[in-house]
Coordinates of C-alpha atoms and ligand atoms in Angstrom, one line a residue:
X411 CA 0.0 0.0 0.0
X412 CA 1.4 3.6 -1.0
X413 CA 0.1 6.9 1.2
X414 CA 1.0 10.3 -0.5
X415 CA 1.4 12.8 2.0
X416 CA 1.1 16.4 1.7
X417 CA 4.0 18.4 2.6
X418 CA 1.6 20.9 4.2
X419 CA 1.7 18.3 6.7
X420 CA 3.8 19.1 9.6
X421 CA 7.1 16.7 10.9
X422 CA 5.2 16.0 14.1
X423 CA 1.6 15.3 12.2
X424 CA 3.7 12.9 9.6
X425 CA 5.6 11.0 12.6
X426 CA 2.4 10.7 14.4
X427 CA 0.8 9.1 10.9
X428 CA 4.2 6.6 10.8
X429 CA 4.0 5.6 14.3
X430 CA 0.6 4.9 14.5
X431 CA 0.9 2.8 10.9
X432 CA 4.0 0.9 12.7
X433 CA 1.8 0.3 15.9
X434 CA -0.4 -2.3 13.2
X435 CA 2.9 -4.4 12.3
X436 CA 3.6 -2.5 9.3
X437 CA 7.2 -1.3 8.0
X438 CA 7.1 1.5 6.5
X439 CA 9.3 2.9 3.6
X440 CA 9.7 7.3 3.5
X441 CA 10.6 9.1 0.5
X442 CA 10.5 13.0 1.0
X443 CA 9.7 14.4 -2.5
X444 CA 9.9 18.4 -3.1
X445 CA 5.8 18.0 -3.0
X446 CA 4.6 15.1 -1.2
X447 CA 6.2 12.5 1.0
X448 CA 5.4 8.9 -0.2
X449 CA 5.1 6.3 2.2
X450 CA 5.8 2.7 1.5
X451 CA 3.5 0.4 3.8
X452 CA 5.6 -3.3 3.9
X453 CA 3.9 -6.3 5.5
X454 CA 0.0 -7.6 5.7
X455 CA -1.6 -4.3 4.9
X456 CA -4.8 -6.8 4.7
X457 CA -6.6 -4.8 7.8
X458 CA -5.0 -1.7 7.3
X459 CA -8.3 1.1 6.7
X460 CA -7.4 2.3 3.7
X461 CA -10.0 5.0 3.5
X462 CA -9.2 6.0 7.1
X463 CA -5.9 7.0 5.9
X464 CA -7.7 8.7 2.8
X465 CA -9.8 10.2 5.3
X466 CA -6.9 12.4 6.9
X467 CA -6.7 15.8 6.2
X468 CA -2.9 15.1 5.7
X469 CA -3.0 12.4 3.6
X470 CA -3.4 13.3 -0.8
X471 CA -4.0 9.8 -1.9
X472 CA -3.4 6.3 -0.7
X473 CA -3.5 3.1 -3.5
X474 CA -3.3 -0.7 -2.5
X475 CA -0.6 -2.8 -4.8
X476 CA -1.7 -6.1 -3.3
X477 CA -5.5 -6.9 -3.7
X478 CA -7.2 -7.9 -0.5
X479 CA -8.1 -11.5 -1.7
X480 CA -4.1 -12.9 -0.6
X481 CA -6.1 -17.0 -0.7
X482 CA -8.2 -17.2 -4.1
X483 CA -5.9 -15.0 -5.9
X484 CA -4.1 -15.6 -8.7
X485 CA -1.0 -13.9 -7.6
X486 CA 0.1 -16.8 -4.5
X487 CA -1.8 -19.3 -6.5
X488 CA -0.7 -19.2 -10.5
X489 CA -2.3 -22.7 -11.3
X490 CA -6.0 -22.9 -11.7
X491 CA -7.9 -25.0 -9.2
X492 CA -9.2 -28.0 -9.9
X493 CA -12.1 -29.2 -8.1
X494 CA -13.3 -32.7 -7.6
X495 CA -16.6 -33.8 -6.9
X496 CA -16.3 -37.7 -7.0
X497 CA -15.4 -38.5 -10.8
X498 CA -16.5 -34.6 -11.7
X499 CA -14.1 -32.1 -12.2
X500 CA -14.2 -28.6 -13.0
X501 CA -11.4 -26.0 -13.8
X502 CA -7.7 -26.2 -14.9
X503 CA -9.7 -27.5 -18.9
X504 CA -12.9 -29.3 -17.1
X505 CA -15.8 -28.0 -18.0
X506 CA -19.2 -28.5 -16.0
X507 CA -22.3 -28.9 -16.9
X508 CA -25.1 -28.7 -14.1
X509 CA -28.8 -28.4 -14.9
X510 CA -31.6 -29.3 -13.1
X511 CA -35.0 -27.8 -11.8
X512 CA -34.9 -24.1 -10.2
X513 CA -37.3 -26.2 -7.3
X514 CA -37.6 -29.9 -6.8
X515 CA -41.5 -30.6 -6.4
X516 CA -41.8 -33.8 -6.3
X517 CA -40.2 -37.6 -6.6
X518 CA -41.2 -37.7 -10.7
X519 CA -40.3 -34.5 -11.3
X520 CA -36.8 -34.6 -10.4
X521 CA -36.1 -37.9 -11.6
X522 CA -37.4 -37.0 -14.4
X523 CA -35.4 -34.4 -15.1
X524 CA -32.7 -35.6 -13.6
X525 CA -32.4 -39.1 -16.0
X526 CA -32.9 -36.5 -19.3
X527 CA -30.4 -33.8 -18.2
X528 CA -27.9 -36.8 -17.3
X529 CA -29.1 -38.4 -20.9
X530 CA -28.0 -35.0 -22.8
X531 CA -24.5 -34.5 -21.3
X532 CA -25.3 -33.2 -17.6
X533 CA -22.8 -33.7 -14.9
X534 CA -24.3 -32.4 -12.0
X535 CA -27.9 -31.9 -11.0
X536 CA -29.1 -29.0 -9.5
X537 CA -32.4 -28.4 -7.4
X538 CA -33.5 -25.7 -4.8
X539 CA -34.7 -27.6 -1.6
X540 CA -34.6 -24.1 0.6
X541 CA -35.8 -21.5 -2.2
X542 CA -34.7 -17.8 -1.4
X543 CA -38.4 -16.4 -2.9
X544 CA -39.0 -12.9 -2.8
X545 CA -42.5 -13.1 -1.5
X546 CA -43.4 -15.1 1.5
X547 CA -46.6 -16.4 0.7
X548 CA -44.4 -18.2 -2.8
X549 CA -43.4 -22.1 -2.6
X550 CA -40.5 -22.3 -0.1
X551 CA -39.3 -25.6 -1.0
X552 CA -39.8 -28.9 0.0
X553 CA -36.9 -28.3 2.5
X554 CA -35.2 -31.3 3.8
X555 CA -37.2 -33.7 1.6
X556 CA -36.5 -31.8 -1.3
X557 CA -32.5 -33.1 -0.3
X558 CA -33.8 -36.3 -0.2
X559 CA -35.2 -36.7 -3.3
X560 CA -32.1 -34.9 -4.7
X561 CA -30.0 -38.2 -3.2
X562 CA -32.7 -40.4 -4.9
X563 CA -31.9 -38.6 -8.3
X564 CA -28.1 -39.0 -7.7
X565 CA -28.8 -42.6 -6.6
X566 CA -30.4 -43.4 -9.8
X567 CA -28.0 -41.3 -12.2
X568 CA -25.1 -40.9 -10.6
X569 CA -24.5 -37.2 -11.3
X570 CA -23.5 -35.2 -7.9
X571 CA -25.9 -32.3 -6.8
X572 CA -26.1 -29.2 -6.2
X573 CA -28.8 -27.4 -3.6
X574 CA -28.6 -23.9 -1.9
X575 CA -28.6 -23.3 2.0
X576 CA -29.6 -20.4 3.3
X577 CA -29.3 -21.2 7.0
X578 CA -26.2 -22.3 8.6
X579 CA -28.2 -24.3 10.9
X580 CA -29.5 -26.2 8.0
X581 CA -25.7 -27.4 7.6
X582 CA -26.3 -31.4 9.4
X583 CA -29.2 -31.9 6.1
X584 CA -26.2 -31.1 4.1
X585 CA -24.0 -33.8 5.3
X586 CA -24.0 -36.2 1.7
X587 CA -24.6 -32.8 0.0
X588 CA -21.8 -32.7 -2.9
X589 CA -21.7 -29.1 -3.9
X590 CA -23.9 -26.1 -1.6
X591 CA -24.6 -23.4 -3.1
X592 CA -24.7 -19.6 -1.1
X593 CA -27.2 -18.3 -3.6
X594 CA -26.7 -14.2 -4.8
X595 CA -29.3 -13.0 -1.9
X596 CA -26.1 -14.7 0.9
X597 CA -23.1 -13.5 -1.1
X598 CA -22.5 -11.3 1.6
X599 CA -23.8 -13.7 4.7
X600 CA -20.9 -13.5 6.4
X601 CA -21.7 -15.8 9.6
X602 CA -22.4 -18.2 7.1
X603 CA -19.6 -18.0 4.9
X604 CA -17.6 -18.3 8.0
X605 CA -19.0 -21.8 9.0
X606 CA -19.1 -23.2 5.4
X607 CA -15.2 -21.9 5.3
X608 CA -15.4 -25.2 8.7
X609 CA -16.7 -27.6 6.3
X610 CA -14.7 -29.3 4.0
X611 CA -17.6 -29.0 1.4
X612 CA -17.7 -27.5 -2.3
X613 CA -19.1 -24.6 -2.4
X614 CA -21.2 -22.7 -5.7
X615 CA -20.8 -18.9 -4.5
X616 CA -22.9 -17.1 -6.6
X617 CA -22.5 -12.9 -7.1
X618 CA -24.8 -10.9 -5.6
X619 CA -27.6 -9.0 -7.4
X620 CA -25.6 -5.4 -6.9
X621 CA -22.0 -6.9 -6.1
X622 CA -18.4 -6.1 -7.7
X623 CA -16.2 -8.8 -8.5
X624 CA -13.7 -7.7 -5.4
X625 CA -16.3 -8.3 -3.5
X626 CA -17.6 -11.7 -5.0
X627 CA -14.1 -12.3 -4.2
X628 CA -14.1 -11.4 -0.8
X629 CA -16.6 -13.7 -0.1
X630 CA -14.8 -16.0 -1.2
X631 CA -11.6 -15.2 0.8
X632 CA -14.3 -15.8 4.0
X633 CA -14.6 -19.0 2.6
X634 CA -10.7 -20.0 2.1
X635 CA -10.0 -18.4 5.5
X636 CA -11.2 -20.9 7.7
X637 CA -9.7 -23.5 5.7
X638 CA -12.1 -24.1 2.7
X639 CA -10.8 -23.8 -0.9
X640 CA -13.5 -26.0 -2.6
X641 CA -15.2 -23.2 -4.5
X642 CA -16.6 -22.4 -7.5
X643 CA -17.6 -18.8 -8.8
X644 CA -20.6 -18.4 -10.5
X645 CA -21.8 -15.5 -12.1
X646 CA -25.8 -15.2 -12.3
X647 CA -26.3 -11.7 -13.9
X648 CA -26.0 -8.2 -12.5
X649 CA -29.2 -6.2 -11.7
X650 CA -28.7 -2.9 -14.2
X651 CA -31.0 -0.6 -15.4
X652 CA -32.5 -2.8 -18.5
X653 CA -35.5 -4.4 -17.9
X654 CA -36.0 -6.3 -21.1
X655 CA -34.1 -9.3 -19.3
X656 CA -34.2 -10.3 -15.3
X657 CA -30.7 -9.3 -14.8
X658 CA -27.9 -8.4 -17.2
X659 CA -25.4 -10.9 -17.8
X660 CA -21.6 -10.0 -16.9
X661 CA -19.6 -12.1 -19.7
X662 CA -16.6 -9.5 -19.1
X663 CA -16.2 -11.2 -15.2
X664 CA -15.3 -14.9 -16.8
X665 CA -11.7 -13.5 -18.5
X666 CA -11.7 -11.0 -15.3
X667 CA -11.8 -13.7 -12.8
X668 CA -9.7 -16.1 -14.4
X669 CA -6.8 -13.3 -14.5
X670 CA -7.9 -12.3 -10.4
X671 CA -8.4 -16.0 -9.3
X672 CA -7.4 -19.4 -9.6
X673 CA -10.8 -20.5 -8.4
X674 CA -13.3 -21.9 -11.6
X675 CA -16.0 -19.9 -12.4
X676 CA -19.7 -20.5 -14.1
X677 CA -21.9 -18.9 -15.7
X678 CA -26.0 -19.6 -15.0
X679 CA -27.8 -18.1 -17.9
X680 CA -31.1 -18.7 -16.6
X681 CA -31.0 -16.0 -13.6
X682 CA -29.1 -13.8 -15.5
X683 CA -31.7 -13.0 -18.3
X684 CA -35.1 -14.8 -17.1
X685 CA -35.6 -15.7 -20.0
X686 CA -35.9 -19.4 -21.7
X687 CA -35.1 -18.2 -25.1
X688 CA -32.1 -16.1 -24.0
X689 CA -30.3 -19.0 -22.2
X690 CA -29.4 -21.1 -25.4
X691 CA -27.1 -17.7 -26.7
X692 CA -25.8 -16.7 -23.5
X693 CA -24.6 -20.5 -22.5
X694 CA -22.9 -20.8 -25.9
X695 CA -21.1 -17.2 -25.7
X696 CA -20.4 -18.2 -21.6
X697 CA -18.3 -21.4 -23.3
X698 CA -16.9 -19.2 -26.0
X699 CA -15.5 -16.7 -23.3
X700 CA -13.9 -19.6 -21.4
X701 CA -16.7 -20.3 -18.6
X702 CA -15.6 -23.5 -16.4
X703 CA -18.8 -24.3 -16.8
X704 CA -22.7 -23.6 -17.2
X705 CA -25.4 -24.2 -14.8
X706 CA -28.8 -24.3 -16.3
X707 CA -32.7 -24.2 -14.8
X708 CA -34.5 -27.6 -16.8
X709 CA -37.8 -28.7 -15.9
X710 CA -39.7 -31.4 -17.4
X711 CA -43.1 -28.9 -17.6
X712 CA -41.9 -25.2 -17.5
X713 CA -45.5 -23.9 -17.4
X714 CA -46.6 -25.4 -14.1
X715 CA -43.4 -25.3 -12.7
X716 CA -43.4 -23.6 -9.4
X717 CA -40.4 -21.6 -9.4
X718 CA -38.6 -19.9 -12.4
X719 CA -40.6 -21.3 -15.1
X720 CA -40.2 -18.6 -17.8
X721 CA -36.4 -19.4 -17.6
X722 CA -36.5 -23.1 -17.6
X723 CA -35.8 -25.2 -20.9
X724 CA -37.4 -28.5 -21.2
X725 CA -35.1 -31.3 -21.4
X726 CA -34.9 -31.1 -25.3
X727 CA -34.2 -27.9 -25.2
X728 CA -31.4 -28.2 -22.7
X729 CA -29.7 -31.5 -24.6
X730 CA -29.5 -28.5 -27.8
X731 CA -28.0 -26.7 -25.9
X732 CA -25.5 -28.6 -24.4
X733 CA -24.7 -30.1 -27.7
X734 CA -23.9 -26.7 -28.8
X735 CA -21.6 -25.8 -25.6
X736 CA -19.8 -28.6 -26.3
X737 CA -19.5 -27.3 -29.9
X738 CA -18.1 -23.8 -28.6
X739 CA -15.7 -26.1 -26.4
X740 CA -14.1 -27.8 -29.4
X741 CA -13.8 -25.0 -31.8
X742 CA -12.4 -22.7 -29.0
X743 CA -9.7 -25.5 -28.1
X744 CA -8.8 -26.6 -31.2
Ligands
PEP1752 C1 -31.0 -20.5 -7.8 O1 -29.9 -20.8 -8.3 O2 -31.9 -21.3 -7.6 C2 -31.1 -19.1 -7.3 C3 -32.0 -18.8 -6.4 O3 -30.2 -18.3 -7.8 P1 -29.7 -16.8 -7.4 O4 -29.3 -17.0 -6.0 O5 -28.6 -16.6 -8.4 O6 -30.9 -15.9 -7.6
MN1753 MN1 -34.4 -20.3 -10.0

């Protein structure tokens, strides 16, 4: 971290800056200039407040070299992560392919699904047991029978899921859970960050509705810091200013966060534009930008479906376009 100090500032107001910047464990480097004094901050400035220094009437401008992410960046970490989810991988070249019902509503429906999505090219299945609704009086979820039938599904195709907790109470239903997903409403849930970052679990962190990448990233690095580094990235869609689609889709973070991170990151077209016929395009442009993988919202009847059916593809329409994606993947590797 660099402070520019004004050379308004007095000797006794500049020592009183150093000393109280040494008193965190920092070193700090001086270099009197005609104008300003730059100082040098050395060590972990990771819980330095760096607009508390901004914030002194002494101080011009101060400007962080390392980013704040020192686990799931790129920097101590150059190779990507792999992750394994029993014979599933994703990162490092793998590419995933989850799909599966926004909600699973009942025993058919999610085998169903889950034999057709497996059938066209699926690796993972994904279902909402605890659904994040905005309105309270909207299906909730079948809650811990919802995971249950989710184990039934993986029973009978093999393919790992995927379900999002909301509650880090929830955690013990989550016990032969293979991936749990913090859905965009938790990005920011510390406390439970914090106690999936116990767990030895993979995690699908998704961004948050109004959230930078730093601090999608952040989140992560809650994760990583008490010892978790199973996690994937996914990026679900910004909320902008359009309204034409649910949320606008952030292609530009996929090349971003591969050059921040080493963690994989996918891309689920569904949330991001709401929209069934938008998913096939957005999917096949996620693969050509160099997504780890695409996570897709397939239900067997999207017009009784009880969560997110105006984004879901039928089956058919999700084995088209996975055999595109798989397309994109070949042309783009040669
Ligand atoms: C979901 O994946 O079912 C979901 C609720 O997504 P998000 O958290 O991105 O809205
Ligand atoms: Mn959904």
């Amino acid at each position: 971290m660099i402070a520019v100090v004004k050379n308004s500032a007095t000797t006794e107001q500049k020592e009183h800056l150093i000393s109280w910047i040494k008193g965190q464990g920092i070193e700090v480097h001086i270099s009197e200039g005609h104008d300003y004094t730059v100082l040098g901050l050395i060590g972990d400035t990771s819980r330095i407040d760096m607009d508390l220094i901004a914030s002194l009437e002494i101080v011009e401008s101060v400007k962080r070299v390392a980013e704040p992410f020192k686990q799931c960046g790129r920097k101590f970490h150059p190779d990507d992560t792999v992750i394994e989810i029993g014979n599933v991988k994703i990162g490092g070249g793998n590419f995933a392919m989850i799909a599966g019902p926004c909600s699973v509503e009942s025993h058919d429906q999610i085998l169903e699904v889950a034999t057709s999505v497996a059938a066209s090219g699926a690796t993972l299945l994904r279902g909402g047991a605890f659904k994040p609704r905005t309105s309270p009086y909207d299906f909730q979820g079948l809650k811990a029978d919802g995971i249950e039938l989710l184990l039934e599904a993986k029973k009978v195709t093999g393919m790992p899921i995927v379900t999002e907790i909301m509650n880090a109470n929830h955690l013990p239903l989550f016990e032969d859970v293979d991936v749990i997903q913090v859905g965009a409403r938790n990005m920011q849930n510390f406390e439970l960050l914090k106690e999936l970052g116990k767990t030895g679990k993979t995690i699908l962190l998704k961004r948050g509705l109004a959230n930078t990448l730093k601090e999608l990233l952040m989140s992560a690095e809650y994760i990583m810091a008490g010892g978790n580094s199973n996690i994937i990235l996914c990026e679900r869609g910004i909320r902008t200013f359009e309204t034409f689609t649910r949320n606008t889709l952030d292609l530009s973070a996929v090349p971003l966060l591969h050059e921040l991170t080493h963690l994989p990151v996918v891309i689920d077209p569904s949330h991001a534009t709401g929209q069934a016929k938008l998913v096939e395009p957005m999917a096949v442009a996620a693969a050509a930008c160099g997504a780890d993988g695409i996570m897709i919202e397939v239900h067997n009847d999207p017009l009784h479906a009880l969560c997110d059916g105006a984004q879901s593809l039928t089956p058919a329409q999700f084995g088209e376009v996975a055999r595109k994606v798989m397309k994109i993947r070949e042309a783009i590797n040669g």
